Short mmCIF file of C-alpha atoms in Angstrom, two decimals:
data_model
loop_
_atom_site.label_atom_id
_atom_site.label_comp_id
_atom_site.label_asym_id
_atom_site.label_seq_id
_atom_site.Cartn_x
_atom_site.Cartn_y
_atom_site.Cartn_z
CA MET A 1 133.92 77.86 47.61
CA ILE A 2 134.32 74.44 48.82
CA ALA A 3 134.80 74.64 52.72
CA PRO A 4 138.62 73.96 53.55
CA SER A 5 139.17 70.60 55.51
CA ILE A 6 142.13 69.78 57.68
CA SER A 7 144.82 67.66 56.02
CA VAL A 8 145.30 64.32 57.91
CA SER A 9 148.65 63.01 58.95
CA PRO A 10 149.40 60.05 61.33
CA ASP A 11 150.34 62.39 63.89
CA SER A 12 146.84 64.29 63.71
CA PRO A 13 144.47 64.03 66.53
CA PHE A 14 142.32 60.93 66.88
CA VAL A 15 139.11 62.61 65.40
CA HIS A 16 141.00 63.44 62.29
CA ARG A 17 142.19 59.70 61.63
CA TRP A 18 138.77 58.37 62.67
CA ASP A 19 137.18 55.75 60.16
CA PRO A 20 134.94 58.03 58.24
CA ARG A 21 132.10 55.40 57.86
CA LEU A 22 131.89 55.29 61.86
CA LYS A 23 132.51 59.29 62.26
CA LEU A 24 129.39 59.67 60.32
CA ILE A 25 127.63 57.26 62.37
CA GLY A 26 128.75 58.62 65.52
CA LEU A 27 127.86 62.32 64.30
CA LEU A 28 124.24 61.36 63.30
CA LEU A 29 123.84 59.56 66.66
CA LEU A 30 124.62 62.28 68.72
CA ALA A 31 123.01 64.94 66.46
CA PHE A 32 119.69 63.35 66.59
CA THR A 33 120.27 62.27 70.34
CA PHE A 34 120.78 66.11 70.83
CA SER A 35 117.43 66.92 69.03
CA PHE A 36 116.02 64.54 71.31
CA VAL A 37 116.89 66.46 74.51
CA SER A 38 114.17 68.87 75.81
CA ASN A 39 114.94 69.16 79.35
CA LEU A 40 116.68 72.02 80.25
CA ARG A 41 118.86 70.48 82.80
CA VAL A 42 120.40 68.23 80.15
CA LEU A 43 121.85 71.11 78.36
CA PRO A 44 125.06 71.71 80.44
CA VAL A 45 125.78 67.74 79.63
CA MET A 46 125.08 68.33 76.21
CA ILE A 47 127.52 71.33 76.18
CA ALA A 48 130.38 69.52 77.95
CA LEU A 49 130.13 66.85 75.52
CA THR A 50 130.63 69.26 72.41
CA LEU A 51 133.42 70.77 74.06
CA THR A 52 134.92 67.62 74.79
CA VAL A 53 135.02 66.65 71.29
CA VAL A 54 136.06 70.19 70.15
CA ALA A 55 139.15 70.13 72.54
CA MET A 56 140.06 66.50 71.41
CA SER A 57 140.18 67.53 67.53
CA ARG A 58 142.11 70.38 68.54
CA TYR A 59 140.03 72.09 65.60
CA PRO A 60 141.39 75.94 64.69
CA LEU A 61 138.95 77.99 66.99
CA ASP A 62 139.10 80.93 64.32
CA LEU A 63 138.00 78.47 61.60
CA LEU A 64 135.25 77.16 63.85
CA LEU A 65 133.86 80.71 64.64
CA ARG A 66 133.91 81.27 60.84
CA ARG A 67 131.81 78.34 60.30
CA LEU A 68 129.19 79.11 62.75
CA ARG A 69 128.95 82.93 61.63
CA TYR A 70 126.22 82.30 58.82
CA PRO A 71 124.25 79.68 60.59
CA SER A 72 124.05 81.76 63.68
CA LEU A 73 122.42 84.82 61.91
CA VAL A 74 119.56 82.37 60.48
CA ILE A 75 118.85 81.11 64.01
CA LEU A 76 119.17 84.51 65.57
CA GLY A 77 115.78 85.87 64.14
CA LEU A 78 114.02 82.82 65.68
CA ILE A 79 115.60 82.96 69.30
CA ILE A 80 114.41 86.79 69.23
CA VAL A 81 110.99 86.11 68.29
CA LEU A 82 109.99 82.89 70.16
CA PRO A 83 109.87 84.57 73.65
CA LEU A 84 107.74 87.22 72.12
CA ILE A 85 105.06 85.03 70.23
CA SER A 86 104.89 81.69 72.10
CA GLY A 87 104.37 80.80 76.02
CA PHE A 88 101.81 82.21 78.27
CA THR A 89 103.48 82.93 81.45
CA PRO A 90 104.74 86.76 81.27
CA LEU A 91 108.04 87.48 82.63
CA VAL A 92 108.60 91.09 81.51
CA GLU A 93 106.30 93.46 79.73
CA TRP A 94 107.79 96.45 78.04
CA GLY A 95 106.16 98.84 75.51
CA GLY A 96 103.20 96.20 74.44
CA LEU A 97 105.72 93.33 74.10
CA THR A 98 105.59 90.54 76.60
CA VAL A 99 108.21 87.96 77.12
CA THR A 100 107.09 84.76 78.44
CA ARG A 101 108.86 82.16 80.48
CA GLU A 102 107.89 79.15 78.08
CA GLY A 103 109.31 81.04 75.00
CA LEU A 104 112.49 81.89 76.71
CA GLN A 105 113.18 78.47 77.72
CA ALA A 106 112.06 77.45 74.37
CA ALA A 107 114.42 79.80 72.81
CA LEU A 108 117.22 78.61 75.15
CA LEU A 109 116.76 75.01 74.40
CA VAL A 110 116.65 75.59 70.62
CA ALA A 111 119.87 77.77 70.79
CA THR A 112 121.72 75.15 72.62
CA ARG A 113 120.59 72.41 70.73
CA PHE A 114 121.62 74.34 67.52
CA PHE A 115 124.93 75.25 68.39
CA CYS A 116 126.00 72.01 69.79
CA ILE A 117 124.89 70.08 66.71
CA VAL A 118 126.30 72.69 64.13
CA THR A 119 129.64 72.55 66.12
CA LEU A 120 129.95 69.17 66.21
CA ALA A 121 128.93 68.78 62.55
CA ALA A 122 131.49 71.13 61.73
CA VAL A 123 134.21 69.66 63.84
CA LEU A 124 133.83 65.73 62.53
CA LEU A 125 132.95 66.77 58.89
CA GLY A 126 135.81 69.20 58.99
CA THR A 127 138.52 66.94 59.69
CA THR A 128 137.38 64.86 56.87
CA PRO A 129 137.92 65.75 53.20
CA LEU A 130 134.29 66.19 51.44
CA LEU A 131 135.24 63.62 49.08
CA ARG A 132 136.05 60.89 51.28
CA THR A 133 132.99 61.74 53.17
CA VAL A 134 131.13 61.04 50.48
CA LYS A 135 133.10 57.80 49.77
CA ALA A 136 132.24 56.70 53.31
CA MET A 137 128.50 57.43 52.75
CA GLN A 138 128.97 55.17 49.44
CA ALA A 139 130.42 52.52 51.50
CA LEU A 140 127.59 52.92 53.93
CA GLY A 141 124.94 51.97 51.22
CA LEU A 142 124.51 55.26 49.48
CA PRO A 143 122.95 54.29 46.11
CA TYR A 144 125.51 54.48 43.07
CA VAL A 145 123.07 56.99 41.62
CA MET A 146 123.42 59.56 44.45
CA ALA A 147 127.38 58.89 45.30
CA ASP A 148 128.04 59.25 41.91
CA MET A 149 126.00 62.46 41.28
CA ALA A 150 127.38 63.84 44.57
CA LEU A 151 130.88 63.21 43.56
CA LEU A 152 130.60 64.98 40.29
CA VAL A 153 128.79 68.05 41.55
CA VAL A 154 131.62 68.49 44.33
CA ARG A 155 134.21 68.04 41.28
CA TYR A 156 132.17 70.59 39.10
CA LEU A 157 131.12 73.15 41.58
CA GLU A 158 134.41 74.99 41.41
CA VAL A 159 134.42 74.84 37.58
CA LEU A 160 130.99 76.28 37.14
CA SER A 161 131.25 79.22 40.03
CA ALA A 162 134.50 80.08 38.00
CA ASP A 163 132.41 80.07 34.82
CA LEU A 164 130.08 82.24 36.73
CA ARG A 165 132.46 84.92 37.83
CA ARG A 166 133.82 85.28 34.24
CA MET A 167 130.12 85.71 32.78
CA ARG A 168 129.59 88.18 35.36
CA ILE A 169 132.77 90.05 34.62
CA ALA A 170 132.16 89.85 30.71
CA MET A 171 128.64 91.32 31.60
CA ARG A 172 129.89 94.13 33.51
CA LEU A 173 132.45 94.96 30.85
CA ARG A 174 129.87 95.41 28.43
CA GLY A 175 128.20 97.79 30.29
CA HIS A 176 125.67 95.65 32.40
CA VAL A 177 124.65 97.73 35.67
CA GLU A 178 122.92 95.79 38.14
CA GLN A 179 119.73 97.64 39.13
CA ARG A 180 117.94 97.98 42.26
CA ARG A 181 114.74 97.21 40.91
CA PRO A 182 114.78 93.21 40.26
CA TRP A 183 112.32 93.52 37.41
CA ARG A 184 114.58 95.39 35.10
CA ASN A 185 117.16 92.90 35.40
CA LEU A 186 115.17 89.87 35.14
CA ARG A 187 115.69 88.94 31.40
CA THR A 188 119.35 89.21 31.74
CA LEU A 189 119.55 87.31 34.75
CA ALA A 190 117.59 84.60 33.37
CA TRP A 191 119.72 84.61 30.40
CA LEU A 192 122.83 84.16 32.62
CA THR A 193 121.42 81.26 34.68
CA GLY A 194 120.22 79.84 31.18
CA SER A 195 123.88 80.11 29.53
CA LEU A 196 125.43 78.73 33.11
CA ILE A 197 122.72 75.84 32.74
CA LEU A 198 123.70 75.30 29.24
CA ARG A 199 127.45 75.27 29.91
CA GLY A 200 127.00 72.46 32.69
CA TYR A 201 124.53 70.51 30.14
CA GLU A 202 126.97 70.87 27.27
CA ARG A 203 130.31 69.73 29.68
CA SER A 204 128.22 66.81 31.04
CA GLN A 205 128.45 65.20 27.41
CA GLY A 206 132.12 65.34 27.42
CA VAL A 207 132.25 64.35 30.92
CA TYR A 208 130.07 61.12 30.29
CA ASN A 209 131.98 59.85 27.20
CA ALA A 210 135.30 60.74 29.39
CA MET A 211 133.94 58.47 32.13
CA ARG A 212 132.75 55.51 29.86
CA LEU A 213 136.03 55.42 27.97
CA ARG A 214 137.67 55.14 31.64
CA GLY A 215 135.29 52.16 32.49
CA TYR A 216 132.51 53.81 34.14
CA GLY A 217 129.75 51.40 34.97
CA HIS A 218 132.12 48.53 34.45
CA ALA A 219 134.88 48.65 36.78
CA PRO A 220 133.60 47.24 40.20
CA VAL A 221 133.71 49.23 43.24
CA ARG A 222 136.73 49.12 45.17
CA PRO A 223 136.22 47.12 48.24
CA GLY A 224 138.02 47.33 51.41
CA GLU A 225 138.92 51.15 50.92
CA PHE A 226 138.14 51.78 54.43
CA THR A 227 139.11 49.52 57.76
CA ALA A 228 138.19 50.12 60.73
CA THR A 229 140.63 49.23 63.74
CA ARG A 230 139.79 48.21 67.27
CA VAL A 231 140.29 51.99 68.46
CA ASP A 232 137.84 53.33 65.63
CA LEU A 233 135.16 50.82 67.32
CA LEU A 234 135.88 51.88 70.73
CA ALA A 235 135.47 55.48 69.79
CA LEU A 236 131.69 54.62 68.31
CA ALA A 237 131.33 52.83 71.57
CA ALA A 238 132.29 55.64 73.71
CA VAL A 239 129.74 57.98 71.39
CA CYS A 240 127.18 55.50 71.92
CA ALA A 241 127.75 55.36 75.61
CA ALA A 242 127.48 59.22 75.86
CA ALA A 243 124.19 59.21 73.58
CA GLY A 244 122.96 56.62 76.31
CA LEU A 245 123.78 58.95 78.98
CA LEU A 246 122.17 61.83 77.74
CA ILE A 247 118.84 59.73 76.89
CA TRP A 248 119.03 58.51 80.30
CA LEU A 249 119.26 61.96 81.72
CA GLU A 250 116.65 63.09 79.65
CA LEU A 251 114.07 60.39 80.84
CA THR A 252 114.99 60.53 84.44
CA LEU A 253 115.69 64.39 85.47
CA MET B 1 113.42 77.94 53.20
CA HIS B 2 115.82 75.67 54.84
CA ILE B 3 115.38 74.46 58.61
CA PRO B 4 118.18 74.59 61.12
CA ASP B 5 119.49 71.96 63.40
CA GLY B 6 118.10 72.26 66.91
CA ILE B 7 114.58 73.34 66.17
CA LEU B 8 112.36 70.44 65.30
CA PRO B 9 111.89 67.53 67.98
CA LEU B 10 113.25 63.92 67.26
CA PRO B 11 110.27 62.44 65.90
CA VAL B 12 109.50 65.11 63.26
CA THR B 13 113.77 64.91 62.06
CA LEU B 14 113.13 61.06 62.08
CA GLY B 15 109.96 61.41 60.04
CA GLY B 16 111.41 63.75 57.43
CA TYR B 17 114.39 61.17 57.19
CA ALA B 18 111.79 58.44 56.58
CA ALA B 19 109.75 60.53 54.29
CA SER B 20 112.68 61.95 52.16
CA MET B 21 114.31 58.13 51.80
CA THR B 22 110.74 56.70 50.63
CA ILE B 23 110.51 59.53 48.15
CA CYS B 24 114.22 58.89 46.79
CA TRP B 25 113.91 55.12 46.86
CA LEU B 26 111.04 55.50 44.50
CA CYS B 27 112.70 58.09 42.30
CA ILE B 28 115.85 55.92 42.06
CA ARG B 29 113.82 52.86 41.41
CA ALA B 30 112.25 55.01 38.23
CA ILE B 31 115.80 55.85 37.44
CA ASN B 32 117.10 52.17 37.43
CA LYS B 33 114.24 50.82 35.42
CA ARG B 34 115.96 52.82 32.24
CA GLU B 35 117.84 51.11 29.85
CA ASP B 36 121.21 52.74 30.83
CA PRO B 37 120.45 54.49 34.28
CA ARG B 38 124.21 55.64 34.47
CA ALA B 39 123.75 57.50 31.35
CA ASP B 40 122.01 60.68 32.70
CA ILE B 41 124.06 60.73 36.01
CA PRO B 42 126.83 63.40 34.60
CA LYS B 43 124.15 65.44 33.06
CA ALA B 44 121.70 65.47 36.18
CA ALA B 45 125.02 65.91 38.42
CA LEU B 46 126.38 69.02 36.24
CA LEU B 47 122.70 70.70 35.84
CA THR B 48 122.70 70.46 40.04
CA ALA B 49 125.98 71.90 40.25
CA ALA B 50 124.57 74.78 37.69
CA PHE B 51 121.47 74.97 39.88
CA PHE B 52 123.60 75.17 43.15
CA VAL B 53 126.21 78.07 41.71
CA ALA B 54 123.32 79.73 40.28
CA SER B 55 121.38 79.91 43.67
CA LEU B 56 124.10 81.99 45.06
CA ILE B 57 123.00 85.14 42.59
CA HIS B 58 121.36 87.72 45.02
CA ILE B 59 118.30 89.53 44.02
CA PRO B 60 117.99 92.80 45.21
CA ILE B 61 114.45 93.06 46.85
CA PRO B 62 114.70 96.56 48.87
CA PRO B 63 115.32 96.63 51.75
CA ALA B 64 117.04 93.16 51.80
CA SER B 65 118.18 90.74 48.78
CA VAL B 66 116.89 87.19 48.16
CA HIS B 67 118.77 84.52 46.76
CA LEU B 68 117.10 82.21 43.98
CA VAL B 69 116.09 78.82 45.09
CA LEU B 70 115.32 77.38 41.76
CA ASN B 71 113.51 74.12 42.80
CA GLY B 72 110.86 74.53 40.20
CA LEU B 73 113.32 74.96 37.57
CA LEU B 74 115.16 71.98 38.76
CA GLY B 75 112.04 69.59 38.91
CA ALA B 76 110.99 70.81 35.14
CA LEU B 77 114.71 70.09 33.69
CA LEU B 78 115.46 67.03 35.91
CA GLY B 79 111.99 65.21 36.51
CA VAL B 80 112.65 61.94 38.52
CA PHE B 81 116.40 63.21 39.26
CA ALA B 82 115.40 66.25 40.76
CA PHE B 83 114.43 64.66 44.60
CA PRO B 84 117.83 63.12 44.61
CA ALA B 85 119.59 66.28 43.41
CA ILE B 86 118.24 68.39 45.84
CA LEU B 87 119.10 66.02 48.46
CA ILE B 88 122.69 66.13 47.60
CA GLY B 89 122.54 70.05 47.25
CA LEU B 90 121.02 70.29 50.86
CA PHE B 91 123.85 68.04 52.51
CA LEU B 92 126.69 70.04 50.55
CA GLN B 93 125.06 73.32 51.64
CA ALA B 94 125.15 71.90 55.19
CA VAL B 95 128.36 70.71 55.25
CA MET B 96 130.04 73.34 53.19
CA PHE B 97 128.21 76.61 54.47
CA GLY B 98 126.35 75.62 57.47
CA HIS B 99 122.68 76.41 55.57
CA GLY B 100 120.18 74.10 56.60
CA GLY B 101 120.96 71.29 59.10
CA LEU B 102 122.11 67.41 59.08
CA THR B 103 119.38 66.31 61.28
CA THR B 104 116.87 68.29 59.31
CA LEU B 105 118.05 67.05 56.06
CA GLY B 106 114.96 64.96 55.55
CA VAL B 107 112.71 67.46 56.24
CA ASN B 108 114.47 70.24 54.20
CA GLY B 109 114.37 67.79 51.39
CA VAL B 110 110.67 67.08 51.49
CA ILE B 111 110.30 70.99 51.98
CA LEU B 112 111.98 71.60 48.51
CA GLY B 113 112.12 68.27 46.84
CA LEU B 114 108.41 67.48 46.70
CA PRO B 115 107.41 70.85 45.25
CA ALA B 116 110.40 70.28 42.48
CA LEU B 117 108.68 66.78 41.56
CA ALA B 118 104.78 68.79 41.37
CA ALA B 119 106.53 71.39 39.34
CA ALA B 120 108.00 68.82 36.76
CA GLY B 121 104.48 67.34 36.69
CA VAL B 122 102.94 71.28 36.00
CA PHE B 123 105.84 71.99 33.60
CA HIS B 124 105.44 68.65 31.40
CA CYS B 125 101.79 69.41 30.98
CA ARG B 126 102.84 72.08 28.51
CA SER B 127 102.96 69.23 25.96
CA ARG B 128 99.72 67.65 26.66
CA GLY B 129 96.78 68.25 24.03
CA VAL B 130 99.17 69.81 21.77
CA ALA B 131 99.98 68.19 18.52
CA ASP B 132 103.00 70.30 17.59
CA PRO B 133 106.03 71.05 20.02
CA PRO B 134 104.89 73.66 22.43
CA SER B 135 105.14 77.14 21.62
CA PRO B 136 107.62 79.58 23.22
CA ARG B 137 104.50 81.47 24.80
CA ARG B 138 103.28 78.31 26.21
CA THR B 139 106.56 77.21 27.43
CA THR B 140 107.30 80.58 28.92
CA VAL B 141 103.61 80.15 30.78
CA PHE B 142 103.99 76.80 31.99
CA GLY B 143 107.74 77.79 33.26
CA PHE B 144 106.12 80.37 35.39
CA LEU B 145 103.72 78.41 36.77
CA ALA B 146 106.56 75.67 37.26
CA GLY B 147 108.68 78.21 38.94
CA PHE B 148 105.78 79.60 40.89
CA THR B 149 104.61 76.23 42.07
CA GLY B 150 108.11 75.11 43.49
CA ILE B 151 108.29 78.23 45.83
CA ALA B 152 104.57 78.46 46.83
CA PHE B 153 104.39 74.99 47.67
CA SER B 154 108.04 74.64 49.46
CA VAL B 155 106.67 78.00 51.64
CA LEU B 156 103.73 76.34 52.71
CA LEU B 157 105.41 73.13 53.69
CA PHE B 158 108.17 75.17 55.71
CA ALA B 159 105.50 77.21 57.56
CA LEU B 160 103.43 74.27 58.47
CA ILE B 161 106.32 72.03 59.60
CA LEU B 162 108.12 74.83 61.34
CA LEU B 163 105.29 76.36 63.28
CA THR B 164 103.65 73.19 64.22
CA SER B 165 107.01 71.70 65.57
CA LEU B 166 108.21 74.69 67.39
CA PRO B 167 109.10 73.29 70.98
CA ALA B 168 106.83 76.23 72.67
CA HIS B 169 103.20 76.72 72.73
CA LEU B 170 101.92 78.87 70.17
CA SER B 171 98.04 79.72 69.98
CA ALA B 172 96.05 78.86 66.86
CA ALA B 173 95.28 82.35 65.97
CA ALA B 174 99.11 83.20 66.05
CA GLU B 175 99.71 80.25 64.27
CA ARG B 176 97.66 81.05 61.55
CA SER B 177 98.84 84.65 61.40
CA ALA B 178 102.36 83.59 61.31
CA ILE B 179 101.52 81.30 58.41
CA LEU B 180 99.74 83.98 56.48
CA ALA B 181 102.67 86.48 57.24
CA LEU B 182 105.27 83.78 56.13
CA GLY B 183 103.23 83.20 52.90
CA LEU B 184 102.70 86.67 52.02
CA ALA B 185 106.07 87.63 52.58
CA HIS B 186 107.44 84.91 49.93
CA VAL B 187 104.82 86.07 47.46
CA PRO B 188 107.30 88.34 45.68
CA LEU B 189 110.06 85.69 45.67
CA ALA B 190 107.30 83.26 44.35
CA VAL B 191 106.29 85.51 41.24
CA LEU B 192 110.26 86.35 40.71
CA GLU B 193 111.23 83.03 40.55
CA GLY B 194 108.14 82.13 38.47
CA LEU B 195 109.21 84.82 36.00
CA LEU B 196 112.88 83.96 35.74
CA THR B 197 111.73 80.29 35.31
CA GLY B 198 109.49 81.27 32.61
CA LEU B 199 111.97 83.59 30.91
CA LEU B 200 114.69 80.79 31.25
CA ALA B 201 112.22 78.28 29.89
CA GLY B 202 111.88 80.20 26.66
CA PHE B 203 115.56 81.06 26.47
CA LEU B 204 116.46 77.38 26.62
CA LEU B 205 113.63 76.48 24.08
CA ARG B 206 115.54 78.94 21.66
CA VAL B 207 118.80 78.02 22.51
CA HIS B 208 118.87 74.56 23.23
CA PRO B 209 115.29 72.57 22.96
CA VAL B 210 116.39 69.00 23.72
CA ILE B 211 117.18 70.54 27.21
CA LEU B 212 113.53 70.95 28.10
CA ASP B 213 112.76 67.51 27.56
CA GLY B 214 113.99 66.31 30.82
CA VAL B 215 116.95 63.88 31.72
#
């Protein structure tokens, strides 16, 4: 269930070894700068920047395309509808449908921003293990309530999905057939979900007791798990410069 | 009801982060006022994981199928933990599946999290003005209301934020019709989630009533 992340070794490209804290800051900075862009003439620079990061990371292309598949379906509907429902300068009229210039430009802008941000996120987050990303967020000041919850959620997602799989197999073995009319299944679905929640709830008591016995809530947080080298800082400075360039182009072009 | 990256302009995404962080800070402040704030973290985390997994269950509504959102139920069972839990769930969904987005995390947190807190308020009304513990029927009815509120309020917020922030001009009439169409399209989902949450609350009351007291 958990998205695969690429293993990190000393020979890996720099993007994989970049301090996860600075990587997160860089990613958010670029993503928000991309959201700021609304000038179509800046889009090629944005695409070039994204492709440079992808090339530098040597992230497997098939994995990237797999990561983009589902989000692309979601955005596709909006890209198709936008030229038809918005704007006022008609470009093409066909069978009662009018494609407008403004709508088409908006669709192009939305699609480019979307693919650039999602690609960057897939590459930068996909080259760091998820648990390490959560720890980096904690090091950046994420409250312990949220960091602890996130780490536990990640830890138990696999366990509970396996529970759900087993429960559904058991239901089918006992003769349950999923109906096309949802209301016929609703009670069974509610009980299935309830049983899953109960399993999680009951397991949590044991988890909490075990965590307390191992010193949860008493042991100090390990400082210095992340150390930024000069190269890490230079990479963040390069990202800041790229973001600055995009903002300058947006304001001047 | 996740708004993906790239659609919303910068002021809206930043505003979403500011609103989410403020609400989250208020929730965490309430959690930290408890005698042992850490005691309920594993419980909330495991319930969040259970919700995350349960939301992968698809229900066929011909000609398509929908997946459960369960933010109403999450609010009813987790109370103030619901908002941070939803933010965590949304972050993991964005990272693991590409659902939603990173820049829109704050906005999506508000879209799903605020209704969860509203649903918590609705569900906890079931004990008001009743001397004895609430009956199974009352619990089921308030469960329905919590589930319905969670989805209906989310759809309203989603439509308002999405349609007023699109980077192209929409006429007021087109905007009104789009909000109406989106709202009507989601009525079956809201009723379905309401029914499911009601049945589930009734089930939990019979099997393990303590869980309905929240964390």
